Coordinates of C-alpha atoms in Angstrom, one line a residue:
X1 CA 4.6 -10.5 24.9
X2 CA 5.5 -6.8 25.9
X3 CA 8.2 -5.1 26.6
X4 CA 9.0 -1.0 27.5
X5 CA 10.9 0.9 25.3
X6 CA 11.3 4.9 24.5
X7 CA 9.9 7.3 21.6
X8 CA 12.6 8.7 19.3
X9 CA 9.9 10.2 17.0
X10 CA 6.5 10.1 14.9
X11 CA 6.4 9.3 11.4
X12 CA 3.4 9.1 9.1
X13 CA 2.7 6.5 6.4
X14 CA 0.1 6.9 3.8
X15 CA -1.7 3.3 3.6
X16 CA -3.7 1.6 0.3
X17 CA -6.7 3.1 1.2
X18 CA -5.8 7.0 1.2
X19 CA -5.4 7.2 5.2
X20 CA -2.1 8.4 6.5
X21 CA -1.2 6.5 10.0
X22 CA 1.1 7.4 12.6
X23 CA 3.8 5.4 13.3
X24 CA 6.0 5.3 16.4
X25 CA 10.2 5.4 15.9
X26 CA 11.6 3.6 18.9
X27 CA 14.6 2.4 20.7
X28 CA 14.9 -0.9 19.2
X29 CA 13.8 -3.7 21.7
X30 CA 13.5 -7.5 21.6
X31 CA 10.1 -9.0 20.9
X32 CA 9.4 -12.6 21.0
X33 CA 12.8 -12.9 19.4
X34 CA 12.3 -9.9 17.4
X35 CA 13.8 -6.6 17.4
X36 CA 11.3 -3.7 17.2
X37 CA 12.3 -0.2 16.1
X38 CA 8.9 0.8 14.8
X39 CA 5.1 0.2 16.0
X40 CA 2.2 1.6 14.7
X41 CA -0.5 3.5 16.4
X42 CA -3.3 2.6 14.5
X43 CA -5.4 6.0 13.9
X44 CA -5.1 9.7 14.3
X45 CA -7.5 9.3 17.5
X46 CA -5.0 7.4 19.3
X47 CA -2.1 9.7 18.1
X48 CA -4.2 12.6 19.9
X49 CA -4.8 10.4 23.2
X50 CA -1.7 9.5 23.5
X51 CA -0.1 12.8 23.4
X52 CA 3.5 11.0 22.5
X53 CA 6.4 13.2 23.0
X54 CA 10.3 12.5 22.6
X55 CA 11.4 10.3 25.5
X56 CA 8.3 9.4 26.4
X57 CA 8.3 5.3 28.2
X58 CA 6.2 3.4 26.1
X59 CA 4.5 -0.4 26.7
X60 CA 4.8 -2.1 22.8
X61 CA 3.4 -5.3 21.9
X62 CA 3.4 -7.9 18.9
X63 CA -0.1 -8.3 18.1
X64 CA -0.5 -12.0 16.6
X65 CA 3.1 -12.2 16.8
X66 CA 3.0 -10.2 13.6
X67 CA 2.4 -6.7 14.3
X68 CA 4.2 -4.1 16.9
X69 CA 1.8 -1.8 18.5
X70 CA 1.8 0.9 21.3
X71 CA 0.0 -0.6 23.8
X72 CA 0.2 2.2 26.4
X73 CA 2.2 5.6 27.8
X74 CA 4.2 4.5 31.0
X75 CA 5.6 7.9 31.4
X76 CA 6.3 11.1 29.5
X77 CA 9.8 12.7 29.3
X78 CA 9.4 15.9 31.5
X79 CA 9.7 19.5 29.4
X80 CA 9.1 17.3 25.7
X81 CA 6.8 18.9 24.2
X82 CA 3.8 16.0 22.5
X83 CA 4.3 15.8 18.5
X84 CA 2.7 17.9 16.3
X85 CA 0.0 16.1 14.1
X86 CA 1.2 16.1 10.0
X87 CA 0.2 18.8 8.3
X88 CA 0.0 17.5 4.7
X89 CA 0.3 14.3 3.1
X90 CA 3.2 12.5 2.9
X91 CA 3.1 11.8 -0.8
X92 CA 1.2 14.6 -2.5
X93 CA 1.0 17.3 0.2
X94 CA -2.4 17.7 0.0
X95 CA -4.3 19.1 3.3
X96 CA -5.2 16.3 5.5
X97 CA -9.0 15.8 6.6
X98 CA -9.8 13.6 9.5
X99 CA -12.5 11.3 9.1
X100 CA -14.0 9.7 12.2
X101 CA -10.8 8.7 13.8
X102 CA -8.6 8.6 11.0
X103 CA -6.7 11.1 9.2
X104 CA -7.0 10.7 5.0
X105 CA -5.7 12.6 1.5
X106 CA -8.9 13.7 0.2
X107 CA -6.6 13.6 -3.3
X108 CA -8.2 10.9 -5.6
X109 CA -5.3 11.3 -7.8
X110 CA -2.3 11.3 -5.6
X111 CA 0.1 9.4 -6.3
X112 CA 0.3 7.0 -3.6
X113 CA -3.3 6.3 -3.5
X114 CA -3.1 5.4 -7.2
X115 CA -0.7 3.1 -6.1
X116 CA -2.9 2.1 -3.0
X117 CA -5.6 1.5 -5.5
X118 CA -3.2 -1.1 -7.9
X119 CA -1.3 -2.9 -4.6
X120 CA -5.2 -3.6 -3.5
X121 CA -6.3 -4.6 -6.6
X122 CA -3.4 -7.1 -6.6
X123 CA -3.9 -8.3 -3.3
X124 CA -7.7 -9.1 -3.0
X125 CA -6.9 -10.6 -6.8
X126 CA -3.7 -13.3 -5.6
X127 CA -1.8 -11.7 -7.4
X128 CA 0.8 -10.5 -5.3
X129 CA 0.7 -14.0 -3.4
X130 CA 2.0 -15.1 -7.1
X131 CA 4.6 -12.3 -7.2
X132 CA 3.4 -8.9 -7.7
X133 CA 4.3 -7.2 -5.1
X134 CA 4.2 -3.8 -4.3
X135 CA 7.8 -3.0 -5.2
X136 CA 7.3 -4.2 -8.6
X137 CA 3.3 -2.5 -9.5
X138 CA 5.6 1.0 -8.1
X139 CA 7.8 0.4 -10.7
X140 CA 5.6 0.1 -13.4
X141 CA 3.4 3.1 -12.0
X142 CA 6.3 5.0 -11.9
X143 CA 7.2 4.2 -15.6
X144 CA 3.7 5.4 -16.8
X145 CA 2.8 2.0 -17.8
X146 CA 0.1 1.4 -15.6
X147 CA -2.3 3.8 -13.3
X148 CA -5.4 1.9 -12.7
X149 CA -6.1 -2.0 -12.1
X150 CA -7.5 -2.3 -15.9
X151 CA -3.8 -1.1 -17.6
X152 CA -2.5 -3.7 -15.8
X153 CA -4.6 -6.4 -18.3
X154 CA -2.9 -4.4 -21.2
X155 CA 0.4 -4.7 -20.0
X156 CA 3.0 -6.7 -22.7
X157 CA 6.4 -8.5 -22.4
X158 CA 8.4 -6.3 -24.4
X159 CA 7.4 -3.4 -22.3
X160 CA 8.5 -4.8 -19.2
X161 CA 11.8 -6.9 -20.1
X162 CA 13.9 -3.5 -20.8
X163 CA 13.0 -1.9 -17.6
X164 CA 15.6 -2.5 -14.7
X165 CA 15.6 -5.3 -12.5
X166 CA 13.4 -7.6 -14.8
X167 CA 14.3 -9.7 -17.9
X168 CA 11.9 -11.6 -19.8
X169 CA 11.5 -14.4 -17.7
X170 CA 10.2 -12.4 -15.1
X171 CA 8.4 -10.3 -17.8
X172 CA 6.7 -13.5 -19.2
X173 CA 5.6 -14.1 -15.5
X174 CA 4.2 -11.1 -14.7
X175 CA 2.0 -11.1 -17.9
X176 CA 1.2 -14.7 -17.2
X177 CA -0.3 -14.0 -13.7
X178 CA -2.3 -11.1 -14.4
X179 CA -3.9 -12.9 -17.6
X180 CA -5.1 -15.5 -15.2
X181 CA -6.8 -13.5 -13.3
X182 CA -9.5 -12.2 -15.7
X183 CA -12.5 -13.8 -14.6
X184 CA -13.1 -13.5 -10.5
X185 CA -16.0 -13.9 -7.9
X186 CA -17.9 -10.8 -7.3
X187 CA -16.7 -10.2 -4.0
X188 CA -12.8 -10.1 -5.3
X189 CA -14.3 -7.8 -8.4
X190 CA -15.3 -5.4 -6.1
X191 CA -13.4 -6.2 -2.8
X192 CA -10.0 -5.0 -4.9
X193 CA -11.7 -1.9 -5.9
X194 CA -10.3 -0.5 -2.8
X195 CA -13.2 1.8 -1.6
X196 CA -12.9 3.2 1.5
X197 CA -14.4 1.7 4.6
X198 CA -16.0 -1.5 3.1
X199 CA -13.9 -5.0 3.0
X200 CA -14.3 -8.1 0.5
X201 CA -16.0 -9.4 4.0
X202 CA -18.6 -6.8 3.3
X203 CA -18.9 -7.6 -0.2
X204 CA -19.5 -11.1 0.7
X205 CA -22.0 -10.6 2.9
X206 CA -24.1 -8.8 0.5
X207 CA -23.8 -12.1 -1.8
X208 CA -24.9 -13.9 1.1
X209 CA -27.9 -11.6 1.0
X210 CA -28.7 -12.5 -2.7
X211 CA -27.0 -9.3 -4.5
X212 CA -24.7 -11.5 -6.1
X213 CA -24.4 -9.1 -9.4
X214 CA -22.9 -5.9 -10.6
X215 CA -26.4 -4.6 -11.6
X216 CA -27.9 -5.7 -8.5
X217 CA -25.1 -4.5 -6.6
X218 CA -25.7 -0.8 -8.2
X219 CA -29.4 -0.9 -7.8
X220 CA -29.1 -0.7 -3.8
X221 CA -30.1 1.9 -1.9
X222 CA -29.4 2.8 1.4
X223 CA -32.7 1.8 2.9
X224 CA -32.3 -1.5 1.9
X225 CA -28.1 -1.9 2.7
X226 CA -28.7 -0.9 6.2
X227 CA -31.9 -3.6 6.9
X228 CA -29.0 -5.8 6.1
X229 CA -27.5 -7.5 9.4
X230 CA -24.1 -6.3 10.0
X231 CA -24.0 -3.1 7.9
X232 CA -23.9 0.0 9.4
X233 CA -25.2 2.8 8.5
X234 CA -21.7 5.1 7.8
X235 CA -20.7 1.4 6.0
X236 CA -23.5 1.6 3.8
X237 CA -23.4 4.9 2.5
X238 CA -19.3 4.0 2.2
X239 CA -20.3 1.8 0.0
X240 CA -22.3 3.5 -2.1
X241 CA -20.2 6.5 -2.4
X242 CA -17.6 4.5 -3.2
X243 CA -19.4 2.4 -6.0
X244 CA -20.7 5.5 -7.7
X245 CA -16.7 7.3 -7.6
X246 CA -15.4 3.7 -9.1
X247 CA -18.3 3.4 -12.1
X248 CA -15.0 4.6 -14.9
X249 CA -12.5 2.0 -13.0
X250 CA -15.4 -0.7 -13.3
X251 CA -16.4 0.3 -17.0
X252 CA -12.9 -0.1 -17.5
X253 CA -11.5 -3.4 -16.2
X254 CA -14.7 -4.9 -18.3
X255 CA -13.2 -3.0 -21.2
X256 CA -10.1 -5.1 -21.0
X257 CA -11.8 -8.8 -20.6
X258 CA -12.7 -9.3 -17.0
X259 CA -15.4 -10.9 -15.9
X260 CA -17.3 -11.5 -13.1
X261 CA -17.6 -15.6 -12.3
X262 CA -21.1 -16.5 -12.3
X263 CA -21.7 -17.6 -8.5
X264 CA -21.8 -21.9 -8.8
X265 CA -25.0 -22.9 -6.6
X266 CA -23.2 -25.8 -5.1
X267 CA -25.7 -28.8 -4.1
X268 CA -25.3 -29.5 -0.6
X269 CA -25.1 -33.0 0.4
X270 CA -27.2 -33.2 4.1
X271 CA -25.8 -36.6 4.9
X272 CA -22.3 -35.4 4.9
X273 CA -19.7 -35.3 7.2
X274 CA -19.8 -31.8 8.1
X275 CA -23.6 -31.4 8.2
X276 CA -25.3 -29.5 10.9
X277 CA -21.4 -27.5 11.3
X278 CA -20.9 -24.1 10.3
X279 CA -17.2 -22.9 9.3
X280 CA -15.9 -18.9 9.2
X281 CA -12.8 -18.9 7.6
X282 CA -10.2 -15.7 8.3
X283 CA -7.1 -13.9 7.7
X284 CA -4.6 -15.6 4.7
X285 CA -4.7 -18.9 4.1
X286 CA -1.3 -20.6 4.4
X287 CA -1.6 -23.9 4.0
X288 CA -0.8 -25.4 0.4
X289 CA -2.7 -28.0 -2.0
X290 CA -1.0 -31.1 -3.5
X291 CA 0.7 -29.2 -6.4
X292 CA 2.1 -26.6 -4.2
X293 CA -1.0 -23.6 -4.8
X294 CA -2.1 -22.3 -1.3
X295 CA -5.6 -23.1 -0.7
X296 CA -8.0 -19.8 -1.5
X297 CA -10.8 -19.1 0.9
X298 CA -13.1 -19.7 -1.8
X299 CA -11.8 -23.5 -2.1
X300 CA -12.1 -24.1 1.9
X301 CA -15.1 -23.0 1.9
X302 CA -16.3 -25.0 -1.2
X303 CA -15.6 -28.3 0.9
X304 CA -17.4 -27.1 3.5
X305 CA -20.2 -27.0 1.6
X306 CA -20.1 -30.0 -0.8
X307 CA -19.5 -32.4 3.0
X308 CA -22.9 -31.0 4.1
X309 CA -22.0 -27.8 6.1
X310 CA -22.4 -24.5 6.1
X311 CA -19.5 -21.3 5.0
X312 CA -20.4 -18.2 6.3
X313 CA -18.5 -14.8 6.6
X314 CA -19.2 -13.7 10.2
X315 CA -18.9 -14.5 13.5
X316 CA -22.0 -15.0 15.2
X317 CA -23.8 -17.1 17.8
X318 CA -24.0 -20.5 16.7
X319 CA -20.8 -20.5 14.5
X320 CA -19.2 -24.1 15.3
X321 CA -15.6 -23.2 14.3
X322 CA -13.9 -20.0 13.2
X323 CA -10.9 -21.0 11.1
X324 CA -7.9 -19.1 10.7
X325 CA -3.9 -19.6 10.0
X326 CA -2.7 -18.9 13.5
X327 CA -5.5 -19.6 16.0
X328 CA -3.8 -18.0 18.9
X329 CA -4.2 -14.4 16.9
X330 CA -5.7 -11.3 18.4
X331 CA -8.1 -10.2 15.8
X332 CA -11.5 -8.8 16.2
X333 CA -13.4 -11.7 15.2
X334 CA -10.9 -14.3 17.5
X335 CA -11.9 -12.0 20.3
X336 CA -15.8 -11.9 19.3
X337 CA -14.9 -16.0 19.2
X338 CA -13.1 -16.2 22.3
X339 CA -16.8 -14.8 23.8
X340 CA -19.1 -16.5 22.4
X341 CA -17.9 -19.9 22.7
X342 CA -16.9 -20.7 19.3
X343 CA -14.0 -22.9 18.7
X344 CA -11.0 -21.6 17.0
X345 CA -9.0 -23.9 14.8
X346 CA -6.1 -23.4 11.9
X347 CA -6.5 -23.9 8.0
X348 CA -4.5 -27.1 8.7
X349 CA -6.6 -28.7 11.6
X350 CA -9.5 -28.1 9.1
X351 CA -7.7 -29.9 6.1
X352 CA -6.7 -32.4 8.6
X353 CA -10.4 -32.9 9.3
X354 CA -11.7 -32.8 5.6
X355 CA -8.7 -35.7 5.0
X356 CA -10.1 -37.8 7.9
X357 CA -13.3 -37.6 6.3
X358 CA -12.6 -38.2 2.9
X359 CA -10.4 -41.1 4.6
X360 CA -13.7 -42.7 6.2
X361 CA -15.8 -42.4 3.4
X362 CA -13.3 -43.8 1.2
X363 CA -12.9 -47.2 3.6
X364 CA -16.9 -47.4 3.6
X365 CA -17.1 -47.2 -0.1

């Protein structure tokens, strides 16, 4: 659904990842039941082609139901003069340098992309689907008690019960979670190290490749990353960049006690139910297991494999089903989907279909 609305003004946000994105003020206007004052506009590139000034008739969409973006300029308010692009970051004030088409704080050490680095670290981790957010890891930046993902491992009780808004309970919690996640897959290991330009998807497909190890990880080079199908050549040098910068954050999260899980070689069973489909799973899982834990991606994809089919991390011709929490979404790889003739299907039509099957073989046996 869209609707037209009008530009009050321009702010900019500095995300995770050290880019700063603009982001449109407007008129608040009803949305699929919502009401939208803000949208964003993705990347500096389209902050320049859309030359936005105060006034200016804007078409705004909810993306996936979820996100409000600035679809297109309907008109421009006659003698407003377009917004001026930021001139330093909004946290540090560092000089902004564009990258491609987005706009970044070349500051390693500014503050909100230490912060960046620790909300990533606790998203590709679960932890903040357990309860660390972001409001709670600023908190504990902000009190000096934590500045990298491997100070959060050495975090204690007592520290955190005096400081406002907590208690011990919630103390004991937030201890609890991050001790339990010391030991991770590879692709969440480096996935949550937050380097610019390369996802946990791409860190899974280099598993897929057989690089399914710190040391072979670091012994890459970009000949061979870029003979890999579906990395670029800007991602691959991304990645490597990125790897080399992060050597002291690596060294130190093993300092603290986590480990990398050895990958499982799960046997696959070619009479099963699923054999001959392949699955792509995407997005958050939302659907929850029998003692009330959502489902990881890591677990779907598990049963995938173990009833005889096949998990992998892209879309591509040949995929049988791409599976994701709302299947009507707009993302890149529904689109890629859409064209190629894969179906689309939720987390919960897929559980439904593992139960079915676990159902049949049960009356057989």
């Amino acid at each position: 659904m869209k609707k037209e609305t009008k530009i009050r003004g321009i702010t900019w946000q500095l995300g995770n990842s050290g880019t700063i994105t603009p982001v449109a003020e407007l008129e608040p206007v009803g949305i699929g039941g919502v009401t939208v004052k803000r949208a964003t506009l993705h990347n500096f590139e389209k902050f320049k082609v859309l030359k936005l000034s105060a006034g200016s008739d804007v078409l705004v969409s909810r993306r996936g139901d979820v996100t409000p973006y600035v679809e297109k300029v309907i008109s421009y308010q006659r003698g407003s003069l377009p917004f001026e692009p930021v001139k330093e970051c909004p946290v540090c004030k560092s000089i902004p340098v564009v990258n491609g088409k987005f706009l970044e704080c070349p500051n390693s050490w500014c503050d909100g992309a230490k912060i960046g680095d620790l909300k990533k670290w606790a998203s590709v981790t679960e932890m903040k689907s357990l309860g660390i957010g972001g409001k709670t890891l600023e908190k504990l930046y902000n009190c000096d008690f934590v500045s990298n993902p491997s100070d959060l491992y050495t975090l204690e009780v007592e520290e955190i019960e005096v400081l406002d808004g907590f208690g011990k309970r919630s103390a004991e919690k937030i201890v609890g979670v991050i001790q339990s996640k010391k030991e991770l897959p590879l692709s969440e290991f480096i996935g949550g190290l937050n380097i610019r330009n390369f996802s946990t998807s791409m860190v899974e497909l280099l598993v897929e490749n057989g690089y399914d190890t710190l040391d072979s990880l670091f012994a890459l080079n970009l000949d061979v990353l870029v003979r890999i199908k579906g990395i670029e050549d800007k991602t691959a040098k991304a990645f490597l960049n990125g790897l080399e910068n992060k050597k002291g954050v690596i060294q130190g999260l093993l300092d603290v006690g986590v480990k990398i899980k050895e990958k499982k070689v799960m046997e696959t069973n070619t009479n099963g139910k699923l054999s001959g489909l392949s699955f792509c799973f995407t997005g958050k899982v939302e659907v929850l297991n029998e003692d009330g834990d959502r489902y990881t991606r890591t677990m779907l994809q598990n049963l995938v494999i173990a009833n005889g089919g096949s998990a992998v991390s892209s879309v591509r011709n040949g995929l049988t089903y791409l599976v994701q929490a709302d299947p009507s979404s707009e993302s890149t790889k529904t689109k890629k989907a859409i064209n190629l003739g894969v179906q689309i299907i939720s987390d919960v039509d897929f559980l439904s279909m593992i139960t079915r099957i676990e159902r049949i073989n049960m009356d057989v046996i």
